[in-house]
Amino acid sequence: MIHFENVGLRYGVGPEILKDISFHIEAGSFHFLTGPSGTGKSTLLQLLFLALRPTRGLISMFGHDIATLSGRRLPRLRRRIGVVFQEFRLLDHLTTFDNVALPLRIQGGRESEYRHDVEELLNWVGLGERVYAHPPLLSGGEKQRAAIARAVIGQPDLLLADEPTGNVDPQLAERLLRLFIELNRLGTTVVIATHDHSLMAQFEDAPVWHLNNGYIEVLR
Amino acid sequence: MIHFENVGLRYGVGPEILKDISFHIEAGSFHFLTGPSGTGKSTLLQLLFLALRPTRGLISMFGHDIATLSGRRLPRLRRRIGVVFQEFRLLDHLTTFDNVALPLRIQGGRESEYRHDVEELLNWVGLGERVYAHPPLLSGGEKQRAAIARAVIGQPDLLLADEPTGNVDPQLAERLLRLFIELNRLGTTVVIATHDHSLMAQFEDAPVWHLNNGYIEVLR
Amino acid sequence: MAQNKDHIRGRNKTGGEKKPEQRKSAPIMPASGVAGRPLLIAITIMCYFASVTIGSVALITNIVDNWTSQISSQVTVQIKPVGTTSQADQITAAVTILKATKGILSALPQTAKEASRMLEPWLGAGNVLEDLPIPRLILVRIDQKDPPDLKALALKLRQQVQGAVLDDHSQWQSELTRTATAIRLAAMSILVLVILTTISIVIFATRAAMAGNRDIVEVLHMIGARQGYIARQFQIHFLFLGIKAGIIGVLLGAGTFLAFNFTLGATSGSDILNAANNAFIGPLALHPQGFAYLLAVPPVAAFIGVLTSRYSVLRFLSAMI
Amino acid sequence: MAQNKDHIRGRNKTGGEKKPEQRKSAPIMPASGVAGRPLLIAITIMCYFASVTIGSVALITNIVDNWTSQISSQVTVQIKPVGTTSQADQITAAVTILKATKGILSALPQTAKEASRMLEPWLGAGNVLEDLPIPRLILVRIDQKDPPDLKALALKLRQQVQGAVLDDHSQWQSELTRTATAIRLAAMSILVLVILTTISIVIFATRAAMAGNRDIVEVLHMIGARQGYIARQFQIHFLFLGIKAGIIGVLLGAGTFLAFNFTLGATSGSDILNAANNAFIGPLALHPQGFAYLLAVPPVAAFIGVLTSRYSVLRFLSAMI
Ligand SMILES: Nc1ncnc2c1ncn2[C@@H]1O[C@H](COP(=O)(O)OP(=O)(O)OP(=O)(O)O)[C@@H](O)[C@H]1O
Ligand SMILES: Nc1ncnc2c1ncn2[C@@H]1O[C@H](COP(=O)(O)OP(=O)(O)OP(=O)(O)O)[C@@H](O)[C@H]1O
Ligand SMILES: [Mg+2]
Ligand SMILES: [Mg+2]
């Protein structure tokens, strides 16, 4: 489903962050991505999310070579991808409910159709009581969970999560991991970047990729 | 140095987040604050930082009863407190250097005087190579370290850190903890809110306060 | 915008949120964040300026048209009090000649009173005695479709009636038209300036709105919203803003002209102006058609708002992948 | 502002930053974020409008002063061609009386040519024959400090010189003054509108800037910056913006008046206007003092900018603890 071949990336004239990345991600797989702070995990996720183009190398996603993909077709591809940003990126003027429902809304969904799903998901991530609060009124962990809910609400084909448990307690982290695993069972390909070793320890089946100095090393 | 007596806080007409908090923090002490996500850790830190006023109860800081403190005297008190916000709150248009130097700058410091200190501190937190980058170009962990550097640059009397290691790898977390401990040795009172059990395990001398359901329980 | 987030209770202030029953999905782009009150005021005043300018142009155009058509459809024959023939006889003779000429619709001699009233502004009221021998005019209306040969007519009059001089106003006409055109150009350039200012304000406002709502734009972009969809979230606010500001501005503008008309009508006021009016200018009031022109302001303002904001948004978005 | 962050290379675009040697500390509040180009244009145009309006008021005031002083320091005696005495004798008699009266500086009879030229616009050039018996005027300059008793003088003239009428222009004067006052009021209200618009734009801009720089304000507040310090970060930009916009606006405005003066001087142009000028209005050109008034625009614009932005910032800050 995703194919990287000799992908390199540098920001402007800076040093090369990613040097020679080649891998293949099967549809329906589950991957952890780890590595020291500032090594390029978020950068790699941005490549996967089509928010960055590589300086060299080949990326193909969902069967499209992204170098030849026109800008007009990107929105449709993006809708198949759910992302949990490291900085959450919730919209402050919308309620938690509206934030989570946003991906459905821009695709033309009607509130009556998705209301139930959204509320159920918010209950699952422990935001049942904060459904109509605005993000500035949420705690750090609550924001993070809202961001996760927004990423998964559309049952995307690919889920990218960047440090999704950095602001929650261990119990909650485990609960969120179960959500990702559940989603994966239903067919979503999952890539999670994280520093949390105990989290990775909880799902032994998933391979762990270690990014360091611009190269990927498969840890397990 | 800090004294809370029967402090309660509710946001607007919502439920009481903090119910009956009483404690005393000695000058020069080091405290961990933990508890489930959404329980009120950040809220408590905001009270300590004078960004919120309690709905009831008494708070005195640095010998002032904050209820009777006039707004004109708050800036001076705030300058004695360093804060690491959970959301970093760096200024995007300033370089890392300028961001970290900001507290010195608004106090009328001259760049030639503080340049060396700032650069040394940035080296210590591992940002030596990103001194002149703007925050939008930093990785999550790099931002977090810049936020920490800004909080400690002025050698504050009180350091409040909200989840300061949520975005860095375990090695770096340990290094940052050592920075806090060093600062504490030099006389700064430190309060760290965190979910990271391994971090708390590394500094056994510090008492751990567990916040839950609006009450504080002393764990060790 | 600051007001952008006013409706979100600040973290430091209040809590509590609406119960499910009460709420409705908020618009993706908050109206207050895109187009706040000061912007409305600024654009309203621009629309007011535009209305006043358009109205003035209409007024001036009307006056000039009046002049031009009056003057070109009318010539005068001046009968000077000379020689031995009585002025009355001179006038009769001239009128007879005029009426016999093909292409002349009517020839109306001034009474002595009218003639002396025309001189009043120059000589002071009551100073022009009836028995003062002043020139008299014959107002001649010409059939513009089939005008007579004015040169031949002038010659004939000069030869046959002593002291009769044909004045076809051509010098006047060109002078007046030149002056009027200059005034009109000035008004037009003010109109252009007003439009430029409005565009600047809208560009500024969109950019500001874009910055205030940068997160929104980025998030929408990232969850796969199309560019047109994002632009529409802004446009809609500028559409309403333009219409609102336009309508208020036009109403104020129309009010100004109405007040102006009313004042000019009410004051027995400036006799000089009135005399001038009646002689050359025609009523100094905006005609209904002029008011109709003002109706163009709201749609144009809305159009400028929508187009400028759309352009700004798309330009901003095109910088992203 | 969108341009606010333009200088930060977008995360998606470039990397690399300046080497230590090259850099200097950035201002705490980015200039581009507070006062971008479209804002400059908008406020410049406002300043231009203000300049033109102020200039016009000065011009009109000047004209009215001209009228008033000319008219009140001057009366005319009209000598009608009546009776048996020759007009020249009538004039001589009247002048003798006038010169003998205390408080009269000079008494200057019109020549026959001048008299007929005054009627030209009414009767057409060349139509006023020299031998046409028209009234003649004597222009009388009065010592305003020690004016004669005009009523007594009028009576005396009427009795001693046949057909002599004293006209003290009082009717005219009040009419002209009334008209001028109306025009002046209109210009003043335009000026007020322009100022209101400018204030609105500045308020809008500060609020927008405040929103775009909300983080900056909050962070400054939280690290212990005083309110005045924060407000100054905004004010400085509006100060420079006001001065810049003011200067450009005034230059444009002055240019407009210069062009106007030049055009009026250059065209042999409209004889009517010129005639009118010379008779009543005085030169239709802005005098140097009028240009001097324009110099008020930049400081006032800067003042409005600084004050409005300061007020907006402090109001915003007072909402925080
Ligand atoms: N301004 C506010 N208005 C209303 N409710 C708020 C506000 N700020 C926080 N809350 C609520 O108060 C509770 C405590 O929030 P707080 O941020 O203190 O939690 P926390 O312990 O820091 O959580 P986390 O570990 O997730 O950061 C949360 O339920 C949050 O939604
Ligand atoms: N837009 C950019 N321009 C220049 N450099 C950038 C940009 N974005 C990131 N970088 C740099 O690239 C490196 C990798 O950043 P990235 O965010 O991918 O790290 P990361 O592995 O996610 O780190 P963390 O665990 O701290 O989040 C960092 O040194 C960062 O400073
Ligand atoms: Mg990262
Ligand atoms: Mg928190």
Short mmCIF file of C-alpha atoms in Angstrom, two decimals, chain B residues 105, chain D residues 26-35 39 202 206 209 213 220 227-245 301-311 313:
data_model
loop_
_atom_site.label_atom_id
_atom_site.label_comp_id
_atom_site.label_asym_id
_atom_site.label_seq_id
_atom_site.Cartn_x
_atom_site.Cartn_y
_atom_site.Cartn_z
CA ARG B 105 14.84 41.08 27.57
CA ALA D 26 14.09 40.48 16.11
CA PRO D 27 11.57 43.02 17.42
CA ILE D 28 9.22 41.42 19.92
CA MET D 29 6.24 42.36 17.81
CA PRO D 30 6.82 41.79 14.09
CA ALA D 31 6.15 44.97 12.11
CA SER D 32 4.58 43.10 9.24
CA GLY D 33 2.17 41.45 11.64
CA VAL D 34 0.87 44.69 13.01
CA ALA D 35 0.83 47.00 10.04
CA LEU D 39 -3.25 48.85 5.87
CA VAL D 202 -7.03 51.52 13.00
CA THR D 206 -5.20 46.70 16.05
CA ALA D 209 -3.06 42.55 14.98
CA ASN D 213 -0.31 38.37 17.91
CA LEU D 220 4.63 38.60 27.36
CA GLN D 227 0.90 46.42 30.33
CA GLY D 228 2.52 49.61 29.15
CA TYR D 229 5.46 47.64 27.79
CA ILE D 230 3.15 45.40 25.80
CA ALA D 231 1.10 48.31 24.49
CA ARG D 232 4.26 50.09 23.37
CA GLN D 233 5.18 47.14 21.16
CA PHE D 234 2.04 47.88 19.14
CA GLN D 235 2.05 51.65 19.36
CA ILE D 236 5.46 52.02 17.82
CA HIS D 237 4.24 50.38 14.62
CA PHE D 238 1.13 52.54 14.44
CA LEU D 239 3.22 55.61 15.10
CA PHE D 240 5.41 54.93 12.10
CA LEU D 241 2.47 53.80 10.03
CA GLY D 242 0.59 57.01 10.78
CA ILE D 243 3.55 59.21 9.98
CA LYS D 244 4.33 57.32 6.79
CA ALA D 245 0.74 57.25 5.57
CA ALA D 301 -2.77 60.35 11.84
CA ALA D 302 0.09 59.08 14.00
CA PHE D 303 -1.67 60.33 17.10
CA ILE D 304 -4.91 58.59 16.17
CA GLY D 305 -2.99 55.41 15.43
CA VAL D 306 -1.03 55.45 18.66
CA LEU D 307 -3.99 56.32 20.83
CA THR D 308 -6.40 53.87 19.27
CA SER D 309 -3.93 51.03 19.35
CA ARG D 310 -2.93 51.76 22.93
CA TYR D 311 -6.55 51.84 23.99
CA VAL D 313 -4.31 46.80 23.69
#
